[in-house]
mmCIF file with all atom_site columns, C-alpha atoms in Angstrom:
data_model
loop_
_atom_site.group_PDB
_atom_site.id
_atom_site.type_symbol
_atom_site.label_atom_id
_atom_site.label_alt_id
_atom_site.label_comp_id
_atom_site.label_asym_id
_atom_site.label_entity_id
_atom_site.label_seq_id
_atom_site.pdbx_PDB_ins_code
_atom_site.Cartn_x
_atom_site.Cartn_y
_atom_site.Cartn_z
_atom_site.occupancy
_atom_site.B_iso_or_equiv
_atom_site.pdbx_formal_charge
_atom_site.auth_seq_id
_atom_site.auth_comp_id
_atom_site.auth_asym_id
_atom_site.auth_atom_id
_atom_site.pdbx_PDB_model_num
ATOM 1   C CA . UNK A 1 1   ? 155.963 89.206  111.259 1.00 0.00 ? 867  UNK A CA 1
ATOM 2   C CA . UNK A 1 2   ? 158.013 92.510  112.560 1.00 0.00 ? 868  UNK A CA 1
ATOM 3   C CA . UNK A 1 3   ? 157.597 92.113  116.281 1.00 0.00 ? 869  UNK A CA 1
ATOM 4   C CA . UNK A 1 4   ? 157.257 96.345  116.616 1.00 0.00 ? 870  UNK A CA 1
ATOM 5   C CA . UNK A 1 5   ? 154.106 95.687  114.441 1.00 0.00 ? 871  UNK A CA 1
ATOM 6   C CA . UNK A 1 6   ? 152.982 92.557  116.231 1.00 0.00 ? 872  UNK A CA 1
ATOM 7   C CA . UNK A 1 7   ? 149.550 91.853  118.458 1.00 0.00 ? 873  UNK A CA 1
ATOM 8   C CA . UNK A 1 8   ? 152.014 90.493  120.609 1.00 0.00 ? 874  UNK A CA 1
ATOM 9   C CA . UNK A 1 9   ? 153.740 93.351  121.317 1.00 0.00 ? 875  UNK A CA 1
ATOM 10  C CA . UNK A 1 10  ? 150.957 95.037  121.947 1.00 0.00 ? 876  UNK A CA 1
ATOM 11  C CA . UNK A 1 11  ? 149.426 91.798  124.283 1.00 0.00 ? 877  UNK A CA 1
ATOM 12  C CA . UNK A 1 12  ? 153.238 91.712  126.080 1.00 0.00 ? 878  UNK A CA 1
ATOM 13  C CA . UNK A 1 13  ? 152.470 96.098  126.598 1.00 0.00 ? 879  UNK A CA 1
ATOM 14  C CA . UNK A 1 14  ? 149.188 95.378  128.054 1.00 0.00 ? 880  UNK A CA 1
ATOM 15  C CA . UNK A 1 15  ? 149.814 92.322  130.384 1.00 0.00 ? 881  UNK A CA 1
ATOM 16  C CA . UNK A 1 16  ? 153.790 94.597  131.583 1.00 0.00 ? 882  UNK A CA 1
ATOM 17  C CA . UNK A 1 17  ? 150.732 97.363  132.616 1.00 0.00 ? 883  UNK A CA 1
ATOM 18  C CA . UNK A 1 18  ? 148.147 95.573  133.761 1.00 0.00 ? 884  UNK A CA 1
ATOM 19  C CA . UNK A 1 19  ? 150.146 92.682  136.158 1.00 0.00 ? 885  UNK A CA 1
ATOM 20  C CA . UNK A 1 20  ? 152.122 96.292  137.426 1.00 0.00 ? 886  UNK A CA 1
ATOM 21  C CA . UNK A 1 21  ? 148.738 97.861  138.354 1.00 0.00 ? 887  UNK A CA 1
ATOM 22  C CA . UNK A 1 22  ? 147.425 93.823  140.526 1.00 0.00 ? 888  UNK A CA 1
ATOM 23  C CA . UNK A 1 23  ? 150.821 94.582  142.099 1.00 0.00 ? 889  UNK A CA 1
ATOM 24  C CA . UNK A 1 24  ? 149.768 97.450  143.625 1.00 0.00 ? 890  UNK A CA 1
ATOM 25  C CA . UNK A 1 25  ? 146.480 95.981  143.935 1.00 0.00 ? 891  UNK A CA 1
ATOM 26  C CA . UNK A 1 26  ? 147.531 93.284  145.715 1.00 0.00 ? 892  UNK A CA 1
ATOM 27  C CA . UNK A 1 27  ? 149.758 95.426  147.966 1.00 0.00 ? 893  UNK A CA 1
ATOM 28  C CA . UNK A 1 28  ? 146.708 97.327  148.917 1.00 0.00 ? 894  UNK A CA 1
ATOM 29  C CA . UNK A 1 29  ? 144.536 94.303  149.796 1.00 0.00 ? 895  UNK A CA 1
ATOM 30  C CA . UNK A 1 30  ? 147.493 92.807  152.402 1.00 0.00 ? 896  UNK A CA 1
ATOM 31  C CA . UNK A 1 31  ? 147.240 96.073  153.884 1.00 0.00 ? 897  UNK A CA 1
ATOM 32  C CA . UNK A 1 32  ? 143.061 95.488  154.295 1.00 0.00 ? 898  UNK A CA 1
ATOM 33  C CA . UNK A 1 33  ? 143.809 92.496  155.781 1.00 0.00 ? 899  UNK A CA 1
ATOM 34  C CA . UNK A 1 34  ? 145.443 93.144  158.170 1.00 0.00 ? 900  UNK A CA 1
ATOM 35  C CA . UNK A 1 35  ? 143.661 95.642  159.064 1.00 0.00 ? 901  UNK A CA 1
ATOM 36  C CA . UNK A 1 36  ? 140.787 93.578  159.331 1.00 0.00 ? 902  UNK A CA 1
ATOM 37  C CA . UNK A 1 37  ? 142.458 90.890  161.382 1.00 0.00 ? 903  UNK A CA 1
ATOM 38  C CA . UNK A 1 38  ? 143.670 88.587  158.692 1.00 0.00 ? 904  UNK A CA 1
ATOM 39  C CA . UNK A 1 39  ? 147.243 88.453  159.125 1.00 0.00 ? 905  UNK A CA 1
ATOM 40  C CA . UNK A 1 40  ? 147.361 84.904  156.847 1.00 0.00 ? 906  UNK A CA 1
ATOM 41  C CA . UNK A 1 41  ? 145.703 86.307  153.995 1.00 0.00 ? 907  UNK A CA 1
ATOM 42  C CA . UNK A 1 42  ? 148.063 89.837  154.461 1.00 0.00 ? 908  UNK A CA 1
ATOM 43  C CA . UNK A 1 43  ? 150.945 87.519  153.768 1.00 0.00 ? 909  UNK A CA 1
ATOM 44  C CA . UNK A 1 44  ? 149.499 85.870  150.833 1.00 0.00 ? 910  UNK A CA 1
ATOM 45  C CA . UNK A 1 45  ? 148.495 89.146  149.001 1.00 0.00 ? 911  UNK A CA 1
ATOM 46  C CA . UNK A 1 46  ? 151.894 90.183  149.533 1.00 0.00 ? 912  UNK A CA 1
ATOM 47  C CA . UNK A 1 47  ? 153.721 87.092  148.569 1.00 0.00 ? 913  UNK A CA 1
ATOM 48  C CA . UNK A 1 48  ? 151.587 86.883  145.385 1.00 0.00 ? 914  UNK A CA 1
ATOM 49  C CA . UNK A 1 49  ? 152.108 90.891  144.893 1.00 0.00 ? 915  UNK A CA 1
ATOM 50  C CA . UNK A 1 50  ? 155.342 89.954  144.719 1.00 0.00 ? 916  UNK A CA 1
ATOM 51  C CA . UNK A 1 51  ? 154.784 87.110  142.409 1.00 0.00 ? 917  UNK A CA 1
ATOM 52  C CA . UNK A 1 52  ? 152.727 89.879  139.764 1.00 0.00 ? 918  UNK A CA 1
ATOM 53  C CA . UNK A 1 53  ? 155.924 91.949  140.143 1.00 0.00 ? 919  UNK A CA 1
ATOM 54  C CA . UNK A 1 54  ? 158.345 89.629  138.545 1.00 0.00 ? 920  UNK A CA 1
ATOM 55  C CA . UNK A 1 55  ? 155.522 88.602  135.528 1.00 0.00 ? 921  UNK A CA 1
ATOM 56  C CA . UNK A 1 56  ? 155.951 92.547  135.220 1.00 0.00 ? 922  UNK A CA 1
ATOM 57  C CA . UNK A 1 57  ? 159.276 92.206  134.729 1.00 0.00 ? 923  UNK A CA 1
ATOM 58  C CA . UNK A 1 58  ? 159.108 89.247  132.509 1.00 0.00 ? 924  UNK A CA 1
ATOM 59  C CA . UNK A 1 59  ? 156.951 90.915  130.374 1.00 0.00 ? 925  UNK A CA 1
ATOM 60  C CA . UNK A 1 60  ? 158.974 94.502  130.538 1.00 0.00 ? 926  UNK A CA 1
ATOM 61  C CA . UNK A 1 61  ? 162.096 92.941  129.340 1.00 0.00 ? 927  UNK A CA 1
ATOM 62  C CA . UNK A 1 62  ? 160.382 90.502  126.829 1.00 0.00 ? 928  UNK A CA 1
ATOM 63  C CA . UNK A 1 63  ? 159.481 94.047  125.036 1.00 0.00 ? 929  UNK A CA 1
ATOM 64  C CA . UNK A 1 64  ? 162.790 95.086  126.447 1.00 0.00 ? 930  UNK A CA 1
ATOM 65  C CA . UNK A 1 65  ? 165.048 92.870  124.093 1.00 0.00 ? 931  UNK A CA 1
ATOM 66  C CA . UNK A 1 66  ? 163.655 93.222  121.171 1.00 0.00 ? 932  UNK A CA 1
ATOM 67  C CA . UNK A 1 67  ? 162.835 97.311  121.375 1.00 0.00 ? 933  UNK A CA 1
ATOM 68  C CA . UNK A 1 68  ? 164.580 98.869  123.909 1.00 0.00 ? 934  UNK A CA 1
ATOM 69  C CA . UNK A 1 69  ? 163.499 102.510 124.865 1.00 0.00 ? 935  UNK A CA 1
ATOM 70  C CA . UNK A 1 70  ? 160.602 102.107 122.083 1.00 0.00 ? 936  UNK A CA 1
ATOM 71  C CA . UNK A 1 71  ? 157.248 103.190 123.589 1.00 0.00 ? 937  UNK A CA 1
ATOM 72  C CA . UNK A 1 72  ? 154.525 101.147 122.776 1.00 0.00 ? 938  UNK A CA 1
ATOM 73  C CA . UNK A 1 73  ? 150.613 102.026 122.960 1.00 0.00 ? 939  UNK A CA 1
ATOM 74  C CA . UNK A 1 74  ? 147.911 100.137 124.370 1.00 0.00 ? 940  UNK A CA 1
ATOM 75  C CA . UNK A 1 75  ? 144.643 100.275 123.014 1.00 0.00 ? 941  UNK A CA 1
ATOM 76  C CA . UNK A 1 76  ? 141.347 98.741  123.807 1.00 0.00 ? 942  UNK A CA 1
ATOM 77  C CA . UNK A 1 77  ? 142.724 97.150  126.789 1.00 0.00 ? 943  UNK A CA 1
ATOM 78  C CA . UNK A 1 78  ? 140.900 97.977  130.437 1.00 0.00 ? 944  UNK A CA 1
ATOM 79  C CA . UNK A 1 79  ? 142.100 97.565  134.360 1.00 0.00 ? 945  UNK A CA 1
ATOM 80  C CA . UNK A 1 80  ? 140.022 97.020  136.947 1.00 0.00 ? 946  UNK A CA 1
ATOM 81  C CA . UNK A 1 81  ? 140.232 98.816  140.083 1.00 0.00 ? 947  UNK A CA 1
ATOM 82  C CA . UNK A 1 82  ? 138.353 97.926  143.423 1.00 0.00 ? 948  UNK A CA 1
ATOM 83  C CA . UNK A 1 83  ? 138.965 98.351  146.732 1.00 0.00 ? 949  UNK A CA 1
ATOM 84  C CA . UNK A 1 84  ? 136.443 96.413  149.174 1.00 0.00 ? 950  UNK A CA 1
ATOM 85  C CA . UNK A 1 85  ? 136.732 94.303  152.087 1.00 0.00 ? 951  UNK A CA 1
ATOM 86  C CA . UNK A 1 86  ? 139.240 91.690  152.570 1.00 0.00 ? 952  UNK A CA 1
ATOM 87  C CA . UNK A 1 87  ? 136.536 89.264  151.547 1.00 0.00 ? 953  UNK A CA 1
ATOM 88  C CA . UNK A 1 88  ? 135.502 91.394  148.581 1.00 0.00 ? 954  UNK A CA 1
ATOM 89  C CA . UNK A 1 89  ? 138.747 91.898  147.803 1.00 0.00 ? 955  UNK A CA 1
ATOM 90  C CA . UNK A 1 90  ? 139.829 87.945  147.633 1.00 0.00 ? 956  UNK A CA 1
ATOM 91  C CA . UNK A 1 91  ? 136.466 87.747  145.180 1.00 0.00 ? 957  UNK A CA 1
ATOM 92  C CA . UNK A 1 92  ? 137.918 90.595  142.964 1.00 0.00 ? 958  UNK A CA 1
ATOM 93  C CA . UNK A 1 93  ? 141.322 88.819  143.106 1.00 0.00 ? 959  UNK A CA 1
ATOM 94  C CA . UNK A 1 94  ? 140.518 85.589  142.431 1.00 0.00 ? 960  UNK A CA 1
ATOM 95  C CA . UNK A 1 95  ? 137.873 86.105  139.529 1.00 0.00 ? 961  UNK A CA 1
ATOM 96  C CA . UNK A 1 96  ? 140.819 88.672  138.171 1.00 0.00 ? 962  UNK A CA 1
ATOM 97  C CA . UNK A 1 97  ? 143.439 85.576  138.191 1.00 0.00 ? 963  UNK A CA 1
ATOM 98  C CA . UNK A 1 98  ? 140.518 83.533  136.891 1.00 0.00 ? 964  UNK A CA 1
ATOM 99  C CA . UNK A 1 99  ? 140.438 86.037  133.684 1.00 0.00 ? 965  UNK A CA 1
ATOM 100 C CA . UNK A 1 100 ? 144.410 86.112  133.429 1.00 0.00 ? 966  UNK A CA 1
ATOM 101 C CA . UNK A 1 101 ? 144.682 82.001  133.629 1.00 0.00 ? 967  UNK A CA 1
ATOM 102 C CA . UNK A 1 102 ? 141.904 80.765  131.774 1.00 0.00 ? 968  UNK A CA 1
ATOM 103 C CA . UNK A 1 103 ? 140.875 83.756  129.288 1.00 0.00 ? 969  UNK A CA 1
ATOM 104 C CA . UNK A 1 104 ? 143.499 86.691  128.650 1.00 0.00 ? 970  UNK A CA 1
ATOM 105 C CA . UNK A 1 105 ? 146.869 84.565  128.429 1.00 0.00 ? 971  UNK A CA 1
ATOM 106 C CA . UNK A 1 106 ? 145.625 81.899  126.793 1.00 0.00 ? 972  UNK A CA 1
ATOM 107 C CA . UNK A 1 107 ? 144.499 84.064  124.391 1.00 0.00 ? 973  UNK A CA 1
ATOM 108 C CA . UNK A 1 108 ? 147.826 86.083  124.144 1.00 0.00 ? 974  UNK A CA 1
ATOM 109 C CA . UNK A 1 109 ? 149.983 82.653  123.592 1.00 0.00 ? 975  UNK A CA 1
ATOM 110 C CA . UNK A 1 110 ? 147.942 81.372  121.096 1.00 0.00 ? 976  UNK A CA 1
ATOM 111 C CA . UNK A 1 111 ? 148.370 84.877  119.216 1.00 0.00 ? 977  UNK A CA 1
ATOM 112 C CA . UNK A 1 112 ? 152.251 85.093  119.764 1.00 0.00 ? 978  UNK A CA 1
ATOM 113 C CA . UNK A 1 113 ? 152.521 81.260  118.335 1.00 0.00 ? 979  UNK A CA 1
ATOM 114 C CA . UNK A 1 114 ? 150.184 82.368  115.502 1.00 0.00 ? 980  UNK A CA 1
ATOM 115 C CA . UNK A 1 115 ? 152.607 85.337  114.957 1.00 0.00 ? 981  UNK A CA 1
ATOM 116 C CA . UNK A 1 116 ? 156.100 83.243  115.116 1.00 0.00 ? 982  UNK A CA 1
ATOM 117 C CA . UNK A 1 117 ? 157.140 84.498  118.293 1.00 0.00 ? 983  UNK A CA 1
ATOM 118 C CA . UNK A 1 118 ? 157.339 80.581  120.435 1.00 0.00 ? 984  UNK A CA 1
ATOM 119 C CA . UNK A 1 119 ? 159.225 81.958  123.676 1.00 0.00 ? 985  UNK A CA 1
ATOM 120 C CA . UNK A 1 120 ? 156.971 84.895  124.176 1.00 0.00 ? 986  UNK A CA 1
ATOM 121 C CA . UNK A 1 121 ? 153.717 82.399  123.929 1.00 0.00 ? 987  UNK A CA 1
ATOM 122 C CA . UNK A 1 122 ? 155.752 79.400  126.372 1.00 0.00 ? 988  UNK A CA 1
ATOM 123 C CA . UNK A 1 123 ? 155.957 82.398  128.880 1.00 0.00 ? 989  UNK A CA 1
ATOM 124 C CA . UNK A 1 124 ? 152.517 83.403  128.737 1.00 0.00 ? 990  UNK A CA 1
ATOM 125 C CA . UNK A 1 125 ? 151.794 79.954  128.531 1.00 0.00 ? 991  UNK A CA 1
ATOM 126 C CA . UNK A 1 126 ? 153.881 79.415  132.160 1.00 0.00 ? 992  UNK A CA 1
ATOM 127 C CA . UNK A 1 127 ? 152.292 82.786  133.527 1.00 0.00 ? 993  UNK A CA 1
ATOM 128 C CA . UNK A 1 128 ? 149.013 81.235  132.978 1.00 0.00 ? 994  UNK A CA 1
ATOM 129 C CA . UNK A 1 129 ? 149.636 78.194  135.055 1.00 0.00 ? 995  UNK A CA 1
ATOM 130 C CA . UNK A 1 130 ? 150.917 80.598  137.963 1.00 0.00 ? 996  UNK A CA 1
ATOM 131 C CA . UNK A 1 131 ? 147.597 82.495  137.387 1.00 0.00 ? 997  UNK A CA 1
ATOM 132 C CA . UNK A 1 132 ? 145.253 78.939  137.497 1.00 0.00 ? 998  UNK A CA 1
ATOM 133 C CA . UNK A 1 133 ? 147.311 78.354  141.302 1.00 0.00 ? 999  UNK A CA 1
ATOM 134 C CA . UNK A 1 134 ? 146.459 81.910  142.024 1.00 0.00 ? 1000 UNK A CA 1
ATOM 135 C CA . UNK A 1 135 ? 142.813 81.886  141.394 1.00 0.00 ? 1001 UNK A CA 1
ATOM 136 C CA . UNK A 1 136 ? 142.436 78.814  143.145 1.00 0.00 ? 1002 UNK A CA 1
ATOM 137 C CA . UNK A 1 137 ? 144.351 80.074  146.033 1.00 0.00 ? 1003 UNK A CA 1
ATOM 138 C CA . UNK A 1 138 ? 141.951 83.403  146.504 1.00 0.00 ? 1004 UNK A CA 1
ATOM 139 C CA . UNK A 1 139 ? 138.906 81.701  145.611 1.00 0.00 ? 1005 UNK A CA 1
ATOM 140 C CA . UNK A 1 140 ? 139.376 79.036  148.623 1.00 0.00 ? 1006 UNK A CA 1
ATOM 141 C CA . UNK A 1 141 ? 140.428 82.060  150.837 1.00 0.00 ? 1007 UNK A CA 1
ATOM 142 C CA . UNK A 1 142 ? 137.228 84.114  150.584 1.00 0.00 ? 1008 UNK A CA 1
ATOM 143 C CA . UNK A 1 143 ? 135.716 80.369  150.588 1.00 0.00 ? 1009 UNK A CA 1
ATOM 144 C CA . UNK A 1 144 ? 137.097 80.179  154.082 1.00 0.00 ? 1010 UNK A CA 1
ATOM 145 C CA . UNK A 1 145 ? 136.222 83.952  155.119 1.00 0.00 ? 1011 UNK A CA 1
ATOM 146 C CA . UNK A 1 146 ? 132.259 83.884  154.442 1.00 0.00 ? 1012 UNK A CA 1
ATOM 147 C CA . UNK A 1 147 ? 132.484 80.190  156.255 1.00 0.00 ? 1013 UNK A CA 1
ATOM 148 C CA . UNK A 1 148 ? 134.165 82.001  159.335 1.00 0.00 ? 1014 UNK A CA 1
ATOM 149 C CA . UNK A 1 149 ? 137.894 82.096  158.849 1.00 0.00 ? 1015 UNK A CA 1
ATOM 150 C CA . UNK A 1 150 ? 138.385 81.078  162.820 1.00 0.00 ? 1016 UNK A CA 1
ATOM 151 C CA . UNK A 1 151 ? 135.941 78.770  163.376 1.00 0.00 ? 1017 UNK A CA 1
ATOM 152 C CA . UNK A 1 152 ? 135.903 75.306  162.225 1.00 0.00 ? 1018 UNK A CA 1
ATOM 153 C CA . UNK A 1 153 ? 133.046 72.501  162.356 1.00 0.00 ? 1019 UNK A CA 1
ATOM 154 C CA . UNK A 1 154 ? 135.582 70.223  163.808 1.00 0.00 ? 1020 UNK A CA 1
ATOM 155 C CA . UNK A 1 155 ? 138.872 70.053  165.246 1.00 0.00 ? 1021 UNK A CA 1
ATOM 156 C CA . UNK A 1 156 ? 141.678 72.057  163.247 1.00 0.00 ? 1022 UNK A CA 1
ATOM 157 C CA . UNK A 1 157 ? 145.179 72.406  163.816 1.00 0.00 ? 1023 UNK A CA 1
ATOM 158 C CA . UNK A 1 158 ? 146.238 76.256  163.578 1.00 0.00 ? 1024 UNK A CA 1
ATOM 159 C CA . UNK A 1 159 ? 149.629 77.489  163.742 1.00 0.00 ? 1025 UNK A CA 1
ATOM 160 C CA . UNK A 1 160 ? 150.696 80.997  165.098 1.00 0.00 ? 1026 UNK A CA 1
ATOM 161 C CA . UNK A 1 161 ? 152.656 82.904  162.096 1.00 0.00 ? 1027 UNK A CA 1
ATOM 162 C CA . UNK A 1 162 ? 155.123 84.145  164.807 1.00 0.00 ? 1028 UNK A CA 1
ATOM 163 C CA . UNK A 1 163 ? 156.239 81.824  166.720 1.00 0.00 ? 1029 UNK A CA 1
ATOM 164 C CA . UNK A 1 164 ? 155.131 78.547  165.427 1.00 0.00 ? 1030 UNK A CA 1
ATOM 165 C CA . UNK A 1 165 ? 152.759 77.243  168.631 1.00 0.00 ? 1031 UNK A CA 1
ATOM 166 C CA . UNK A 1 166 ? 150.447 74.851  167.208 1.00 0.00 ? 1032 UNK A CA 1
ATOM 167 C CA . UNK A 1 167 ? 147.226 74.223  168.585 1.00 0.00 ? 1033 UNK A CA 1
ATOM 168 C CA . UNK A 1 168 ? 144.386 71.941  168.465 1.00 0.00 ? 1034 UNK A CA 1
ATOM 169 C CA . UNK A 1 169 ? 140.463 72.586  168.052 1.00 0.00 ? 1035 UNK A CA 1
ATOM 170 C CA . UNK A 1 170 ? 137.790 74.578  166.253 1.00 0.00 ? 1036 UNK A CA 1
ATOM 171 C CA . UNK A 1 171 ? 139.302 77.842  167.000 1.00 0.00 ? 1037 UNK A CA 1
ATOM 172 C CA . UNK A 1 172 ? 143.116 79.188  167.411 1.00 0.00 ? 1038 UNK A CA 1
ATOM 173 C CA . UNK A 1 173 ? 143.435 80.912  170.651 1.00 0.00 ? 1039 UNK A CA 1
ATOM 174 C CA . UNK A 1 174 ? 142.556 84.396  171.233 1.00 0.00 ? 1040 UNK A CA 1
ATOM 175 C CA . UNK A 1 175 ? 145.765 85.234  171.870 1.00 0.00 ? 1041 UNK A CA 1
ATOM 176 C CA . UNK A 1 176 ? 149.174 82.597  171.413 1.00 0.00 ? 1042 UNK A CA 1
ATOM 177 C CA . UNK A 1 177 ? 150.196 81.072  175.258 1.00 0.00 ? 1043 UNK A CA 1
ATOM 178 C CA . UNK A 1 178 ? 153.866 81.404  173.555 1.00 0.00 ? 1044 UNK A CA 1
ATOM 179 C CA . UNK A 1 179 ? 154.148 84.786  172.163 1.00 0.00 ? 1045 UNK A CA 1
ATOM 180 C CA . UNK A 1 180 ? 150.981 86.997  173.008 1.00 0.00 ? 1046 UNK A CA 1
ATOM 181 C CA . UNK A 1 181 ? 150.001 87.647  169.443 1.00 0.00 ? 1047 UNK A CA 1
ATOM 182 C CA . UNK A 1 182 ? 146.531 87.616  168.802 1.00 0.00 ? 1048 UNK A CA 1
ATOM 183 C CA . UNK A 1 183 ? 144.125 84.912  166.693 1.00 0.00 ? 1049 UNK A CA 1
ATOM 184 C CA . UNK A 1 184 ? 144.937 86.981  163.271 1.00 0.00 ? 1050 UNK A CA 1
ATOM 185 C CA . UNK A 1 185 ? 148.201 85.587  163.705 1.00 0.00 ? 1051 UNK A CA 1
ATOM 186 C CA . UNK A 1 186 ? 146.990 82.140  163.276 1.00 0.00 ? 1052 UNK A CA 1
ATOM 187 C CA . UNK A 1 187 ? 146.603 80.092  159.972 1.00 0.00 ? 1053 UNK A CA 1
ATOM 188 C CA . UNK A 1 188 ? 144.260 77.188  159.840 1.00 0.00 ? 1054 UNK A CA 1
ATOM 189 C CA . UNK A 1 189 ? 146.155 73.746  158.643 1.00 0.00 ? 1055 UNK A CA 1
ATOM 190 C CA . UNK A 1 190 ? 143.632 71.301  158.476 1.00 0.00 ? 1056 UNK A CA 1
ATOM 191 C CA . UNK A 1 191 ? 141.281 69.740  155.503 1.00 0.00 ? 1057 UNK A CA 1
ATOM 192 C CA . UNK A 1 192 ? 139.599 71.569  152.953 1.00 0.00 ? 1058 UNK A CA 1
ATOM 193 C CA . UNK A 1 193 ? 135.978 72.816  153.903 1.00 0.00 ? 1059 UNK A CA 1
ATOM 194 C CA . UNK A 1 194 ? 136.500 71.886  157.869 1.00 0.00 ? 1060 UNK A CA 1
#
């Protein structure tokens, strides 16, 4: 099959637009966050912001090398766009990675094998298993906001993003003894649903 004729191409168009558009997404969330006191969570947006980005990219030049300059139309594809709370915004997130890792590129490998083209269906194939860590990632998150992000039942460790004091208990300090930044500056390290 011609790849300018290809599903793929079309699949590669749509996934180049719509991981550009979580990008910005993304970048708009880690500024909710921290907004709303969640200085963790701002840094995982924008690391995984970051991480859509580059699956742009990937996808942008996979069109890239075999039609450069080409412009290629996308139909009956659509892009969400919310804007909530940082907890309603980790929901939207992760059920959006859920979609990406377990439905849409999935989907899109299977088509590009079907079609002949192997190294545009191992990257979706890699993308997805980016997308699976993702959704699991956001999902625990908002998990961990609706419990109370800074309380615990029991004893936690949390370390301040700053400067690295660690503390001890069901709470991180109000404020960090070390470097006066306040609790949003404080990830939780301990077990998973303490």
């Amino acid at each position: 099959m011609e790849f300018k004729n290809s599903q793929t191409v079309k699949n590669l168009m749509s996934s180049f637009v719509g991981e550009s558009g979580v990008y910005q997404r993304y970048s708009y969330y880690a500024k909710r966050a921290n907004k709303d006191g969640f200085k963790y969570i701002e840094d995982i947006f924008n690391e995984t912001a970051l991480n859509e980005l580059y699956h742009a990219k990937r996808f942008m030049f996979l069109i890239n090398k075999e039609l450069p300059g080409e412009k290629i139309m996308v139909d009956q594809a659509d892009y969400p766009v919310f804007y909530g709370t940082t907890l309603e915004n980790l929901k939207s997130a992760a059920l959006g990675e859920y979609e990406e890792a377990y439905e849409i590129y999935p989907t899109f490998a299977n088509t590009a094998r079907e079609e002949g083209f192997k190294e545009v269906a191992t990257y979706f194939d890699l993308i997805s298993d980016v997308e699976k860590f993702h959704h699991k990632r956001y999902d625990t998150l908002a998990q961990e906001v609706e419990r109370g992000y800074f309380h615990r039942e029991g004893d936690c460790d949390w370390i301040c993003l700053k400067c690295g004091h660690h503390h001890k208990g069901p709470n991180p300090p109000k404020v960090c003894p070390i470097c006066d930044h306040a609790e949003a500056y404080f990830k939780p390290i301990c077990p998973s649903g303490n």
